mmCIF file of C-alpha atoms in Angstrom:
data_model
loop_
_atom_site.group_PDB
_atom_site.id
_atom_site.type_symbol
_atom_site.label_atom_id
_atom_site.label_comp_id
_atom_site.label_asym_id
_atom_site.label_seq_id
_atom_site.Cartn_x
_atom_site.Cartn_y
_atom_site.Cartn_z
ATOM 1 C CA UNK A 1 81.736 172.023 95.024
ATOM 2 C CA UNK A 2 82.865 172.062 91.651
ATOM 3 C CA UNK A 3 80.434 171.498 88.756
ATOM 4 C CA UNK A 4 80.972 168.776 86.531
ATOM 5 C CA UNK A 5 82.250 171.145 83.910
ATOM 6 C CA UNK A 6 85.191 172.241 86.269
ATOM 7 C CA UNK A 7 86.779 168.415 86.327
ATOM 8 C CA UNK A 8 89.604 168.735 83.562
ATOM 9 C CA UNK A 9 90.060 172.446 84.358
ATOM 10 C CA UNK A 10 93.991 172.952 83.026
ATOM 11 C CA UNK A 11 95.198 174.663 86.489
ATOM 12 C CA UNK A 12 94.288 171.471 88.587
ATOM 13 C CA UNK A 13 97.246 169.886 90.129
ATOM 14 C CA UNK A 14 98.471 166.800 87.486
ATOM 15 C CA UNK A 15 99.449 163.362 89.032
ATOM 16 C CA UNK A 16 102.164 163.959 86.884
ATOM 17 C CA UNK A 17 103.917 165.774 89.413
ATOM 18 C CA UNK A 18 104.424 163.070 91.662
ATOM 19 C CA UNK A 19 105.665 160.605 89.333
ATOM 20 C CA UNK A 20 109.727 160.699 87.944
ATOM 21 C CA UNK A 21 110.035 161.375 84.640
ATOM 22 C CA UNK A 22 111.111 157.743 83.753
ATOM 23 C CA UNK A 23 107.896 156.789 85.524
ATOM 24 C CA UNK A 24 105.273 158.695 83.289
ATOM 25 C CA UNK A 25 104.351 156.016 80.727
ATOM 26 C CA UNK A 26 102.955 154.440 83.920
ATOM 27 C CA UNK A 27 99.522 152.722 83.470
ATOM 28 C CA UNK A 28 96.513 155.051 84.344
ATOM 29 C CA UNK A 29 93.619 152.087 83.759
ATOM 30 C CA UNK A 30 93.181 152.485 87.611
ATOM 31 C CA UNK A 31 93.432 156.078 87.533
ATOM 32 C CA UNK A 32 91.325 156.885 85.075
ATOM 33 C CA UNK A 33 88.453 154.321 85.604
ATOM 34 C CA UNK A 34 87.997 155.734 89.725
ATOM 35 C CA UNK A 35 87.871 159.511 88.198
ATOM 36 C CA UNK A 36 85.302 158.371 85.655
ATOM 37 C CA UNK A 37 83.079 156.233 88.157
ATOM 38 C CA UNK A 38 83.588 159.279 90.551
ATOM 39 C CA UNK A 39 82.889 161.572 88.079
ATOM 40 C CA UNK A 40 79.314 159.935 87.120
ATOM 41 C CA UNK A 41 78.869 160.368 91.024
ATOM 42 C CA UNK A 42 79.334 163.956 91.244
ATOM 43 C CA UNK A 43 77.133 164.666 88.119
ATOM 44 C CA UNK A 44 74.049 163.252 90.499
ATOM 45 C CA UNK A 45 74.694 166.288 92.647
ATOM 46 C CA UNK A 46 75.367 164.185 95.689
ATOM 47 C CA UNK A 47 76.176 166.757 98.363
ATOM 48 C CA UNK A 48 79.272 167.246 99.497
ATOM 49 C CA UNK A 49 79.589 165.303 102.940
ATOM 50 C CA UNK A 50 77.906 162.015 100.740
ATOM 51 C CA UNK A 51 80.343 162.353 97.852
ATOM 52 C CA UNK A 52 83.602 162.590 100.324
ATOM 53 C CA UNK A 53 82.786 159.492 101.471
ATOM 54 C CA UNK A 54 82.334 158.033 97.669
ATOM 55 C CA UNK A 55 85.909 159.430 96.765
ATOM 56 C CA UNK A 56 87.031 158.224 100.127
ATOM 57 C CA UNK A 57 85.631 154.733 100.268
ATOM 58 C CA UNK A 58 86.056 154.323 96.168
ATOM 59 C CA UNK A 59 89.977 155.591 96.489
ATOM 60 C CA UNK A 60 90.397 153.058 98.801
ATOM 61 C CA UNK A 61 88.751 149.991 96.806
ATOM 62 C CA UNK A 62 90.026 150.929 93.332
ATOM 63 C CA UNK A 63 93.898 152.399 94.322
ATOM 64 C CA UNK A 64 95.167 152.132 98.179
ATOM 65 C CA UNK A 65 95.232 148.185 98.334
ATOM 66 C CA UNK A 66 98.335 147.510 100.348
ATOM 67 C CA UNK A 67 100.261 149.914 102.409
ATOM 68 C CA UNK A 68 103.879 149.724 101.771
ATOM 69 C CA UNK A 69 106.226 152.157 103.373
ATOM 70 C CA UNK A 70 107.843 154.787 101.405
ATOM 71 C CA UNK A 71 106.060 153.260 97.919
ATOM 72 C CA UNK A 72 106.692 155.561 94.826
ATOM 73 C CA UNK A 73 103.208 157.192 92.763
ATOM 74 C CA UNK A 74 103.866 154.803 90.105
ATOM 75 C CA UNK A 75 103.514 152.071 92.385
ATOM 76 C CA UNK A 76 100.069 153.232 94.048
ATOM 77 C CA UNK A 77 98.833 153.145 90.494
ATOM 78 C CA UNK A 78 100.037 150.172 89.007
ATOM 79 C CA UNK A 79 100.151 147.682 91.826
ATOM 80 C CA UNK A 80 97.746 149.567 94.527
ATOM 81 C CA UNK A 81 100.741 149.595 96.699
ATOM 82 C CA UNK A 82 100.662 153.059 98.777
ATOM 83 C CA UNK A 83 101.734 154.729 102.053
ATOM 84 C CA UNK A 84 100.344 158.278 104.311
ATOM 85 C CA UNK A 85 102.487 160.589 101.107
ATOM 86 C CA UNK A 86 100.877 158.263 97.893
ATOM 87 C CA UNK A 87 97.945 158.082 99.528
ATOM 88 C CA UNK A 88 97.423 161.287 100.348
ATOM 89 C CA UNK A 89 98.606 162.551 97.424
ATOM 90 C CA UNK A 90 96.109 160.898 95.622
ATOM 91 C CA UNK A 91 93.049 161.925 97.662
ATOM 92 C CA UNK A 92 94.268 164.737 97.260
ATOM 93 C CA UNK A 93 94.269 165.594 93.784
ATOM 94 C CA UNK A 94 90.417 164.148 93.894
ATOM 95 C CA UNK A 95 89.705 166.830 96.450
ATOM 96 C CA UNK A 96 90.889 169.499 94.220
ATOM 97 C CA UNK A 97 89.295 167.965 90.777
ATOM 98 C CA UNK A 98 85.809 167.997 92.747
ATOM 99 C CA UNK A 99 86.152 171.497 94.252
ATOM 100 C CA UNK A 100 86.937 170.444 98.206
ATOM 101 C CA UNK A 101 88.792 173.135 100.631
ATOM 102 C CA UNK A 102 91.380 171.209 101.971
ATOM 103 C CA UNK A 103 94.785 171.203 103.197
ATOM 104 C CA UNK A 104 97.411 168.483 103.512
ATOM 105 C CA UNK A 105 99.359 168.310 106.874
ATOM 106 C CA UNK A 106 102.800 167.219 107.510
ATOM 107 C CA UNK A 107 103.892 165.911 110.537
ATOM 108 C CA UNK A 108 107.453 164.589 111.831
ATOM 109 C CA UNK A 109 106.324 161.123 110.161
ATOM 110 C CA UNK A 110 103.107 161.226 109.070
ATOM 111 C CA UNK A 111 100.818 163.035 106.239
ATOM 112 C CA UNK A 112 97.080 163.539 106.381
ATOM 113 C CA UNK A 113 94.720 165.609 105.189
ATOM 114 C CA UNK A 114 92.081 168.188 106.857
ATOM 115 C CA UNK A 115 89.268 168.720 104.795
ATOM 116 C CA UNK A 116 86.534 171.678 105.534
ATOM 117 C CA UNK A 117 83.023 171.241 104.835
ATOM 118 C CA UNK A 118 80.435 173.729 106.166
ATOM 119 C CA UNK A 119 82.282 175.215 108.848
ATOM 120 C CA UNK A 120 83.716 171.716 110.285
ATOM 121 C CA UNK A 121 87.007 170.379 110.006
ATOM 122 C CA UNK A 122 86.922 166.636 108.813
ATOM 123 C CA UNK A 123 90.031 164.304 108.837
ATOM 124 C CA UNK A 124 91.400 161.830 105.897
ATOM 125 C CA UNK A 125 93.372 159.215 106.933
ATOM 126 C CA UNK A 126 94.499 157.306 104.255
ATOM 127 C CA UNK A 127 96.093 154.557 105.748
ATOM 128 C CA UNK A 128 92.909 153.580 107.880
ATOM 129 C CA UNK A 129 90.687 152.124 104.784
ATOM 130 C CA UNK A 130 88.380 151.833 107.960
ATOM 131 C CA UNK A 131 87.687 154.796 109.930
ATOM 132 C CA UNK A 132 89.768 156.769 108.185
ATOM 133 C CA UNK A 133 86.995 159.122 107.603
ATOM 134 C CA UNK A 134 86.689 160.833 110.559
ATOM 135 C CA UNK A 135 83.480 163.317 110.544
ATOM 136 C CA UNK A 136 82.632 163.723 114.780
ATOM 137 C CA UNK A 137 84.284 167.072 116.141
ATOM 138 C CA UNK A 138 85.311 164.697 118.966
ATOM 139 C CA UNK A 139 86.963 162.111 117.283
ATOM 140 C CA UNK A 140 88.451 164.899 114.680
ATOM 141 C CA UNK A 141 89.717 166.440 118.324
ATOM 142 C CA UNK A 142 91.360 163.421 119.455
ATOM 143 C CA UNK A 143 93.185 162.687 116.303
ATOM 144 C CA UNK A 144 94.764 165.818 115.783
ATOM 145 C CA UNK A 145 95.772 165.935 119.794
ATOM 146 C CA UNK A 146 97.663 162.807 118.955
ATOM 147 C CA UNK A 147 99.990 165.010 117.044
ATOM 148 C CA UNK A 148 99.989 168.236 119.148
ATOM 149 C CA UNK A 149 100.728 166.484 122.080
ATOM 150 C CA UNK A 150 104.422 165.777 122.990
ATOM 151 C CA UNK A 151 104.890 161.898 122.867
ATOM 152 C CA UNK A 152 101.628 160.821 122.171
ATOM 153 C CA UNK A 153 100.938 157.281 121.504
ATOM 154 C CA UNK A 154 98.132 157.034 119.129
ATOM 155 C CA UNK A 155 99.974 159.051 116.495
ATOM 156 C CA UNK A 156 102.954 156.466 117.217
ATOM 157 C CA UNK A 157 100.709 154.148 116.049
ATOM 158 C CA UNK A 158 99.272 154.846 112.995
ATOM 159 C CA UNK A 159 102.195 157.244 112.086
ATOM 160 C CA UNK A 160 104.905 155.306 110.009
ATOM 161 C CA UNK A 161 104.866 156.485 106.154
ATOM 162 C CA UNK A 162 106.741 159.185 106.339
ATOM 163 C CA UNK A 163 110.428 158.723 108.447
ATOM 164 C CA UNK A 164 113.812 160.291 108.142
ATOM 165 C CA UNK A 165 116.978 157.493 108.876
ATOM 166 C CA UNK A 166 116.363 157.750 112.840
ATOM 167 C CA UNK A 167 112.930 158.545 114.246
ATOM 168 C CA UNK A 168 112.433 160.134 117.354
ATOM 169 C CA UNK A 169 109.081 159.383 118.716
ATOM 170 C CA UNK A 170 109.634 161.492 122.107
ATOM 171 C CA UNK A 171 108.004 164.653 120.464
ATOM 172 C CA UNK A 172 106.821 166.150 117.820
ATOM 173 C CA UNK A 173 108.078 169.366 116.293
ATOM 174 C CA UNK A 174 106.473 169.281 112.568
ATOM 175 C CA UNK A 175 102.686 170.145 112.025
ATOM 176 C CA UNK A 176 102.614 172.259 108.882
ATOM 177 C CA UNK A 177 100.318 172.484 106.181
ATOM 178 C CA UNK A 178 101.773 171.720 102.910
ATOM 179 C CA UNK A 179 100.135 172.389 99.203
ATOM 180 C CA UNK A 180 100.471 169.561 96.571
ATOM 181 C CA UNK A 181 103.679 170.632 95.099
ATOM 182 C CA UNK A 182 105.214 170.309 98.094
ATOM 183 C CA UNK A 183 103.848 166.723 98.367
ATOM 184 C CA UNK A 184 105.266 165.742 95.687
ATOM 185 C CA UNK A 185 108.423 167.198 97.131
ATOM 186 C CA UNK A 186 108.086 164.958 100.371
ATOM 187 C CA UNK A 187 106.960 161.808 97.697
ATOM 188 C CA UNK A 188 110.536 162.087 96.185
ATOM 189 C CA UNK A 189 112.132 162.479 99.646
ATOM 190 C CA UNK A 190 109.991 159.058 100.946
ATOM 191 C CA UNK A 191 111.801 157.677 97.656
ATOM 192 C CA UNK A 192 115.039 159.291 98.240
ATOM 193 C CA UNK A 193 115.226 157.328 101.792
ATOM 194 C CA UNK A 194 114.781 154.019 100.383
ATOM 195 C CA UNK A 195 118.082 154.717 98.392
ATOM 196 C CA UNK A 196 119.665 156.055 101.148
ATOM 197 C CA UNK A 197 118.871 152.909 103.359
ATOM 198 C CA UNK A 198 120.377 151.109 100.918
ATOM 199 C CA UNK A 199 124.079 152.886 100.494
ATOM 200 C CA UNK A 200 122.652 153.983 96.558
ATOM 201 C CA UNK A 201 123.783 157.653 97.935
ATOM 202 C CA UNK A 202 123.986 158.899 94.086
ATOM 203 C CA UNK A 203 120.533 157.773 93.412
ATOM 204 C CA UNK A 204 119.222 159.361 96.896
ATOM 205 C CA UNK A 205 120.738 162.735 96.083
ATOM 206 C CA UNK A 206 119.190 163.201 92.631
ATOM 207 C CA UNK A 207 115.925 162.706 94.316
ATOM 208 C CA UNK A 208 116.600 164.815 97.203
ATOM 209 C CA UNK A 209 117.709 166.905 94.967
ATOM 210 C CA UNK A 210 114.455 167.304 93.125
ATOM 211 C CA UNK A 211 112.272 167.285 96.317
ATOM 212 C CA UNK A 212 114.311 170.563 97.392
ATOM 213 C CA UNK A 213 112.786 172.195 94.790
ATOM 214 C CA UNK A 214 109.459 171.438 95.125
ATOM 215 C CA UNK A 215 109.675 172.121 99.024
ATOM 216 C CA UNK A 216 112.576 173.420 100.301
ATOM 217 C CA UNK A 217 112.484 171.898 104.164
ATOM 218 C CA UNK A 218 114.912 171.514 106.366
ATOM 219 C CA UNK A 219 114.341 167.455 106.481
ATOM 220 C CA UNK A 220 114.847 167.234 102.630
ATOM 221 C CA UNK A 221 118.303 169.688 103.236
ATOM 222 C CA UNK A 222 119.198 167.944 106.150
ATOM 223 C CA UNK A 223 119.258 163.997 104.135
ATOM 224 C CA UNK A 224 120.581 165.452 101.619
ATOM 225 C CA UNK A 225 123.571 166.840 103.285
ATOM 226 C CA UNK A 226 123.896 163.614 105.391
ATOM 227 C CA UNK A 227 123.841 162.022 101.783
ATOM 228 C CA UNK A 228 126.724 163.875 100.293
ATOM 229 C CA UNK A 229 128.943 163.355 103.003
ATOM 230 C CA UNK A 230 128.443 159.615 103.427
ATOM 231 C CA UNK A 231 129.495 159.322 99.707
ATOM 232 C CA UNK A 232 132.249 160.770 100.542
ATOM 233 C CA UNK A 233 133.565 158.945 103.436
ATOM 234 C CA UNK A 234 132.283 155.263 102.046
ATOM 235 C CA UNK A 235 133.623 155.622 98.761
ATOM 236 C CA UNK A 236 135.453 158.844 98.378
ATOM 237 C CA UNK A 237 133.145 160.355 95.535
ATOM 238 C CA UNK A 238 132.386 163.942 96.240
ATOM 239 C CA UNK A 239 128.931 164.581 94.490
ATOM 240 C CA UNK A 240 128.346 168.082 95.607
ATOM 241 C CA UNK A 241 126.403 170.045 94.034
#
């Protein structure tokens, strides 16, 4: 666990990674208030599990207020609207700030966080304000089994935040650890889906290009190719890049 002097270390990933250039004047009042409150808690030298619980609870109290699929990170900072990607981004930034060992996990249609403490794996499920911090060995095992088993109904119930144009729930093919930088790519991908679904293909392609530089994954590449193809066939516009 980091000491209080480490909190503003320059190598830490910045929230700016998750914002578009046009969004970088967003109000940081809620974010800074949360960090200030957590800094005070961390300075009291709480044990790691107690501080983790405070981080999870306070982040929901101050930031993660309304679940909304495909929300932007600026929506989260300004209005408290979040989904599994932006919610996990906020938690991931804070976990890094306070020196936790963790992984962000991407599945076909959901993102969550695994935290490693004292030889144990814990789960932070950003879309569940109550019960979303899973610490028991059996609870963690059951949670992960939902993603590692084909067609798991538990995964279907809570996994609504990250999806393509068509979601096939018959099996789970992606279970991948991603960095915060790659998660920023998924954030841009998420935002691109909104434009894709309203046939704003140019905006979708711009976001997908940015997403791909952060995270050159198959799903991002595939949606970009589809957007280019549909833009051409729908409007006769060739916007290949």
